[in-house]
Coordinates of C-alpha atoms and ligand atoms in Angstrom, one line a residue:
X1092 CA -5.2 -16.9 -13.8
X1093 CA -1.9 -18.4 -15.5
X1094 CA -2.1 -22.4 -15.1
X1095 CA 1.0 -22.9 -12.9
X1096 CA -0.4 -20.5 -10.3
X1097 CA -3.8 -22.3 -10.4
X1098 CA -2.0 -25.7 -9.9
X1099 CA 0.0 -24.2 -7.3
X1100 CA -3.0 -23.0 -5.5
X1101 CA -5.0 -26.3 -5.9
X1102 CA -2.0 -28.2 -4.3
X1103 CA -1.9 -25.7 -1.2
X1104 CA -5.6 -26.0 -1.0
X1105 CA -5.4 -29.9 -1.1
X1106 CA -2.7 -29.8 1.8
X1107 CA -4.2 -27.4 4.0
X1108 CA -7.6 -29.7 3.8
X1109 CA -5.5 -32.8 4.9
X1110 CA -3.5 -31.1 7.4
X1111 CA -6.5 -29.4 9.2
X1112 CA -4.4 -26.0 8.5
X1113 CA -4.9 -22.4 8.4
X1114 CA -3.2 -19.8 6.4
X1115 CA -2.8 -16.4 7.9
X1116 CA -1.2 -13.5 6.1
X1117 CA -0.3 -9.8 7.1
X1118 CA -1.5 -7.2 5.1
X1119 CA 1.9 -6.7 3.5
X1120 CA 2.3 -10.1 2.1
X1121 CA 2.3 -10.7 -2.1
X1122 CA -1.3 -10.3 -3.5
X1123 CA -1.3 -14.2 -4.3
X1124 CA -0.3 -14.8 -0.8
X1125 CA -3.2 -12.7 0.6
X1126 CA -5.5 -14.3 -2.0
X1127 CA -4.9 -17.8 -0.7
X1128 CA -5.0 -16.8 3.2
X1129 CA -7.9 -17.7 5.1
X1130 CA -7.3 -14.8 7.1
X1131 CA -5.5 -11.4 6.2
X1132 CA -5.1 -8.7 8.8
X1133 CA -2.5 -6.2 10.9
X1134 CA -0.6 -7.6 14.0
X1135 CA -3.4 -7.5 16.2
X1136 CA -6.0 -9.1 14.5
X1137 CA -3.5 -11.9 13.5
X1138 CA -2.5 -12.3 17.3
X1139 CA -6.4 -12.7 18.0
X1140 CA -6.7 -15.2 15.4
X1141 CA -4.0 -17.2 16.2
X1142 CA -5.2 -17.4 19.9
X1143 CA -8.4 -18.3 19.1
X1144 CA -8.8 -20.4 15.8
X1145 CA -9.6 -24.0 15.6
X1146 CA -7.1 -26.2 13.8
X1147 CA -4.1 -28.4 14.0
X1148 CA -1.7 -26.3 12.1
X1149 CA -1.2 -22.4 11.5
X1150 CA 0.9 -21.7 8.3
X1151 CA 2.0 -18.0 9.1
X1152 CA 2.7 -15.7 5.9
X1153 CA 4.4 -12.9 7.5
X1154 CA 7.7 -12.6 9.4
X1155 CA 9.2 -14.5 12.2
X1156 CA 7.9 -12.6 15.3
X1157 CA 4.4 -13.0 14.0
X1158 CA 4.9 -16.7 13.9
X1159 CA 6.7 -17.0 16.9
X1160 CA 3.7 -14.9 18.6
X1161 CA 1.2 -17.6 17.2
X1162 CA 3.1 -20.5 18.6
X1163 CA 3.0 -18.6 21.9
X1164 CA -0.5 -18.2 22.0
X1165 CA -1.3 -21.8 20.5
X1166 CA 1.4 -23.9 21.5
X1167 CA -0.6 -27.0 21.1
X1168 CA -0.7 -26.1 17.3
X1169 CA 2.2 -26.7 14.8
X1170 CA 3.0 -23.3 13.6
X1171 CA 5.1 -23.0 10.1
X1172 CA 7.0 -20.1 8.8
X1173 CA 7.3 -20.8 5.3
X1174 CA 10.4 -18.5 5.1
X1175 CA 12.8 -18.9 7.7
X1176 CA 14.8 -15.6 6.6
X1177 CA 11.6 -13.7 6.5
X1178 CA 12.8 -11.4 9.8
X1179 CA 12.0 -8.0 10.9
X1180 CA 15.3 -5.9 11.2
X1181 CA 13.7 -3.8 13.9
X1182 CA 12.9 -6.5 16.5
X1183 CA 16.6 -7.2 16.4
X1184 CA 17.3 -3.6 17.7
X1185 CA 16.8 -4.5 21.1
X1186 CA 18.3 -7.4 23.1
X1187 CA 17.7 -8.7 26.6
X1188 CA 21.2 -8.6 27.9
X1189 CA 23.9 -8.4 25.2
X1190 CA 23.8 -5.0 23.5
X1191 CA 23.6 -4.8 19.6
X1192 CA 24.8 -1.3 17.9
X1193 CA 21.9 0.5 16.5
X1194 CA 22.2 3.5 14.0
X1195 CA 20.9 6.4 16.0
X1196 CA 19.4 9.2 14.2
X1197 CA 16.6 11.5 14.8
X1198 CA 16.4 13.5 11.4
X1199 CA 13.9 16.5 11.6
X1200 CA 13.2 15.8 15.3
X1201 CA 14.8 18.5 17.3
X1202 CA 13.0 18.2 20.7
X1203 CA 12.2 14.7 21.3
X1204 CA 9.1 14.5 24.0
X1205 CA 10.7 11.4 25.6
X1206 CA 13.9 10.3 26.6
X1207 CA 15.7 7.9 24.1
X1208 CA 17.8 5.2 25.2
X1209 CA 21.5 4.9 23.8
X1210 CA 21.9 1.8 21.7
X1211 CA 25.0 0.3 23.9
X1212 CA 22.4 -0.6 26.8
X1213 CA 20.1 -3.5 26.7
X1214 CA 16.6 -4.0 28.0
X1215 CA 17.7 -5.5 31.5
X1216 CA 19.9 -2.4 31.8
X1217 CA 16.9 0.2 31.4
X1218 CA 14.9 -1.7 33.5
X1219 CA 17.4 -1.3 36.3
X1220 CA 17.7 2.5 35.6
X1221 CA 13.7 2.6 36.1
X1222 CA 12.9 0.1 38.5
X1223 CA 9.1 -0.7 38.7
X1224 CA 8.5 1.2 35.5
X1225 CA 6.6 -1.0 33.4
X1226 CA 7.7 -2.3 29.9
X1227 CA 5.3 -2.3 26.8
X1228 CA 6.9 -4.4 24.1
X1229 CA 5.6 -3.6 20.4
X1230 CA 5.0 -7.2 19.2
X1231 CA 7.5 -6.6 16.8
X1232 CA 10.2 -8.1 19.1
X1233 CA 11.6 -11.3 19.6
X1234 CA 10.1 -13.8 22.2
X1235 CA 12.9 -13.3 25.0
X1236 CA 12.0 -9.5 25.0
X1237 CA 8.2 -10.2 25.3
X1238 CA 9.2 -12.6 28.1
X1239 CA 11.0 -9.8 29.7
X1240 CA 8.1 -6.9 29.3
X1241 CA 4.9 -6.3 31.2
X1242 CA 2.8 -6.2 28.1
X1243 CA 2.8 -6.4 24.4
X1244 CA 1.2 -3.9 22.0
X1245 CA 0.6 -3.1 18.4
X1246 CA 0.2 -0.2 16.3
X1247 CA -3.3 -0.5 16.6
X1248 CA -3.8 -0.2 20.6
X1249 CA -0.3 1.4 21.5
X1250 CA -2.2 4.4 23.6
X1251 CA -4.6 1.9 25.0
X1252 CA -2.0 -0.4 26.4
X1253 CA 0.1 2.6 27.8
X1254 CA -3.1 3.9 29.6
X1255 CA -4.0 0.7 30.8
X1256 CA -0.9 0.8 33.1
X1257 CA -0.3 2.0 36.8
X1258 CA 2.0 4.9 37.2
X1259 CA 3.1 7.9 35.3
X1260 CA 5.6 6.5 33.1
X1261 CA 6.2 3.6 30.9
X1262 CA 9.2 2.1 29.1
X1263 CA 8.2 1.5 25.1
X1264 CA 10.6 -0.7 23.1
X1265 CA 11.7 -0.8 20.3
X1266 CA 10.2 1.8 17.9
X1267 CA 10.9 5.4 18.2
X1268 CA 8.6 6.3 16.2
X1269 CA 5.5 4.5 17.5
X1270 CA 6.9 5.8 20.8
X1271 CA 6.9 9.4 20.1
X1272 CA 3.5 9.1 18.6
X1273 CA 2.3 7.6 21.6
X1274 CA 3.6 10.3 23.6
X1275 CA 1.6 12.9 21.8
X1276 CA -1.6 10.8 22.7
X1277 CA -1.2 10.1 26.4
X1278 CA -0.4 12.1 29.7
X1279 CA 2.2 9.5 30.6
X1280 CA 6.0 10.0 30.2
X1281 CA 7.3 7.6 27.5
X1282 CA 10.8 6.4 28.0
X1283 CA 11.7 5.2 24.4
X1284 CA 14.1 3.1 22.8
X1285 CA 15.5 4.1 19.4
X1286 CA 14.8 1.2 17.0
X1287 CA 12.9 2.0 13.9
X1288 CA 11.5 0.2 10.8
X1289 CA 13.7 1.2 7.7
X1290 CA 10.5 0.9 5.4
X1291 CA 8.7 3.7 7.2
X1292 CA 11.5 5.8 8.6
X1293 CA 12.6 6.8 5.0
X1294 CA 9.4 8.7 4.4
X1295 CA 10.2 12.5 4.7
X1296 CA 8.0 15.7 4.8
X1297 CA 8.8 16.4 1.3
X1298 CA 7.2 13.3 0.6
X1299 CA 4.0 14.3 2.0
X1300 CA 4.2 17.7 0.3
X1301 CA 4.9 16.2 -3.2
X1302 CA 2.1 13.7 -2.8
X1303 CA -0.2 16.5 -1.6
X1304 CA 0.6 18.4 -4.5
X1305 CA 0.1 15.7 -6.9
X1306 CA -3.2 14.5 -5.5
X1307 CA -4.7 17.6 -4.0
X1308 CA -8.2 16.0 -3.2
X1309 CA -6.6 12.7 -1.5
X1310 CA -6.4 12.3 2.2
X1311 CA -3.1 11.1 3.9
X1312 CA -3.1 8.2 5.8
X1313 CA 0.3 7.2 7.5
X1314 CA 1.5 4.4 9.7
X1315 CA 2.7 5.4 13.3
X1316 CA 6.4 3.6 12.3
X1317 CA 6.6 6.9 10.4
X1318 CA 8.5 9.9 11.6
X1319 CA 6.9 12.0 13.9
X1320 CA 7.4 15.0 11.6
X1321 CA 5.4 13.0 8.9
X1322 CA 2.7 11.8 11.1
X1323 CA 2.1 15.5 12.1
X1324 CA 1.3 15.9 8.7
X1325 CA -1.1 13.0 8.0
X1326 CA -4.8 13.5 7.9
X1327 CA -5.1 9.9 9.8
X1328 CA -2.5 7.9 11.6
X1329 CA -3.3 4.2 12.2
X1330 CA -2.4 0.6 11.8
X1331 CA -2.8 -1.2 8.3
X1332 CA -6.2 -2.8 9.1
X1333 CA -7.1 0.6 10.7
X1334 CA -6.2 2.4 7.1
X1335 CA -8.7 -0.1 5.7
X1336 CA -11.8 0.7 8.0
X1337 CA -10.9 4.6 7.7
X1338 CA -10.6 4.7 3.7
X1339 CA -14.1 2.1 3.7
X1340 CA -15.7 4.5 6.0
X1341 CA -14.6 7.9 4.8
X1342 CA -16.8 9.6 2.0
X1343 CA -13.4 11.1 0.2
X1344 CA -12.5 9.1 -3.1
X1345 CA -8.6 9.3 -3.1
X1346 CA -6.1 8.4 -0.5
X1347 CA -2.6 8.7 -0.1
X1348 CA -1.2 5.8 1.7
X1349 CA 2.0 5.9 4.1
X1350 CA 2.9 2.2 4.6
X1351 CA 4.2 -0.7 3.0
X1352 CA 2.5 -1.3 -0.6
X1353 CA 1.3 -4.6 0.1
X1354 CA -1.7 -3.0 1.8
X1355 CA -3.0 -1.5 -1.6
X1356 CA -4.0 -4.9 -2.7
X1357 CA -6.8 -5.2 -0.1
X1358 CA -7.7 -1.0 -0.2
X1359 CA -8.0 -1.3 -4.0
X1360 CA -10.0 -5.0 -3.7
X1361 CA -12.4 -3.7 -0.9
X1362 CA -12.9 -0.1 -2.5
X1363 CA -13.0 -0.7 -6.2
X1364 CA -14.5 2.8 -6.3
X1365 CA -11.9 4.6 -4.7
X1366 CA -8.3 5.6 -5.7
X1367 CA -5.2 4.9 -3.6
X1368 CA -1.8 6.0 -4.4
X1369 CA 1.2 5.1 -2.4
X1370 CA 3.2 7.6 -0.2
X1371 CA 6.3 6.5 -1.7
X1372 CA 6.8 3.7 -4.3
X1373 CA 9.7 2.2 -2.7
X1374 CA 7.7 1.3 0.9
X1375 CA 8.5 -2.3 0.1
X1376 CA 9.7 -4.5 3.1
X1377 CA 11.9 -7.2 1.6
X1378 CA 11.2 -9.8 4.1
X1379 CA 7.3 -9.5 4.0
X1380 CA 8.1 -10.4 0.2
X1381 CA 9.8 -13.4 0.9
X1382 CA 6.9 -15.6 0.8
X1383 CA 5.4 -16.9 -2.1
X1384 CA 2.9 -19.8 -3.1
X1385 CA 5.8 -21.9 -4.0
X1386 CA 7.3 -21.4 -0.5
X1387 CA 3.9 -22.2 1.1
X1388 CA 3.9 -25.4 -0.8
X1389 CA 6.9 -26.2 0.1
X1390 CA 6.3 -25.9 3.9
X1391 CA 3.5 -28.2 3.5
X1392 CA 5.3 -30.8 1.7
X1393 CA 8.4 -30.7 4.1
X1394 CA 6.8 -29.4 7.2
X1395 CA 9.1 -26.6 7.6
X1396 CA 9.9 -24.2 9.1
X1397 CA 8.3 -25.3 12.6
X1398 CA 8.1 -22.4 15.2
X1399 CA 8.5 -23.3 18.8
X1400 CA 9.4 -21.3 21.9
X1401 CA 11.1 -22.8 24.7
X1402 CA 8.7 -23.1 27.7
X1403 CA 10.8 -20.8 30.0
X1404 CA 10.2 -18.0 27.6
X1405 CA 6.8 -18.9 26.3
X1406 CA 5.1 -18.8 29.5
X1407 CA 6.2 -15.1 30.6
X1408 CA 6.0 -14.2 26.9
X1409 CA 2.3 -15.3 26.5
X1410 CA 1.4 -13.5 29.8
X1411 CA 2.5 -10.1 28.0
X1412 CA 0.7 -10.9 24.8
X1413 CA -2.4 -12.1 27.0
X1414 CA -2.6 -8.7 29.0
X1415 CA -2.7 -7.1 25.8
X1416 CA -5.3 -9.3 24.0
X1417 CA -7.6 -8.7 27.5
X1418 CA -7.6 -5.1 26.4
X1419 CA -10.8 -4.4 24.0
Ligands
13P779 P1 0.4 -3.5 11.7 O1 -0.2 -4.2 10.5 O2 0.1 -4.2 12.7 O3 -0.2 -2.0 11.5 O4 2.0 -3.9 11.3 C1 2.7 -3.2 10.5 C2 4.1 -3.8 10.5 O5 4.9 -3.1 10.4 C3 4.2 -5.4 10.8 O6 5.2 -5.8 10.4
SF4_780 FE1 9.9 -5.3 10.3 FE2 9.0 -3.0 9.1 FE3 9.3 -5.2 7.7 FE4 7.1 -4.7 9.3 S1 7.6 -3.5 7.6 S2 8.5 -6.3 9.3 S3 8.4 -3.6 11.0 S4 11.0 -4.1 8.6

């Protein structure tokens, strides 16, 4: 390991002890960030950890909605987001009451199984249009959206969450792809928003065909943020940590990975005898890559950036997160 990296690591570890801090990292973070973290996981695992872990400070290496969720769940802890501009563009595609333009496109999707709301509407509009229909908010949303929702979900539990709700329809925001995938796996009618993750949305059926031709023995895993026509071609659809579990327990030796390339680090490290190929080499989330060892060290030194949610939003947002965490 180069000496500047070892020195950065040493300084971070010293601060961590001094401040009784825990470093959490999402599976998409840079390799060296994952390596210094106390816990690396998918959004559901990270929320569970943030809610229960004993410490004074959480340094969250991920994007802003993740640090926000940690602060909502554990308000007594100081939650730091090392890079304040690490945001999730999808989380900004829906607003509570001031509309925001969103690109509308459903390439290759001729017959959406669910009704997708136009972007000029807001969450309050859709709630008014469907009074009493429960709102499921993907954790990739801002705290005020969570506060206006009945329950949260992640890619790991969306179907269980939808099936846990009363009635025969749900509003599911903001990812159209996750909603369309949920539609295929639940009997309920899913009223979807038309947000998307630009990293997963770019994958096409041609990419899957090419990957299968190049690696005929490999199983294809895809994240539910990919388009439905891509998901239909995959061998397994699951969250990032779900891919780790699937690859580890499978007898197959080769896998095509349909998610952000940061996950390749753990896949390869935890399965050294297996081979992993990215579905597309450009599946890179620039926001997830903003955090570096230098930014973690600066976060400790300068106590930045403290993420805090006002109580009138935190309390109802926590209700939606807690309700999700109660589902096993
Ligand atoms: P998961 O790790 O929960 O599957 O989330 C994917 C993601 O895009 C987070 O931003
Ligand atoms: Fe948002 Fe997609 Fe990046 Fe996850 S990978 S933070 S959903 S843009």
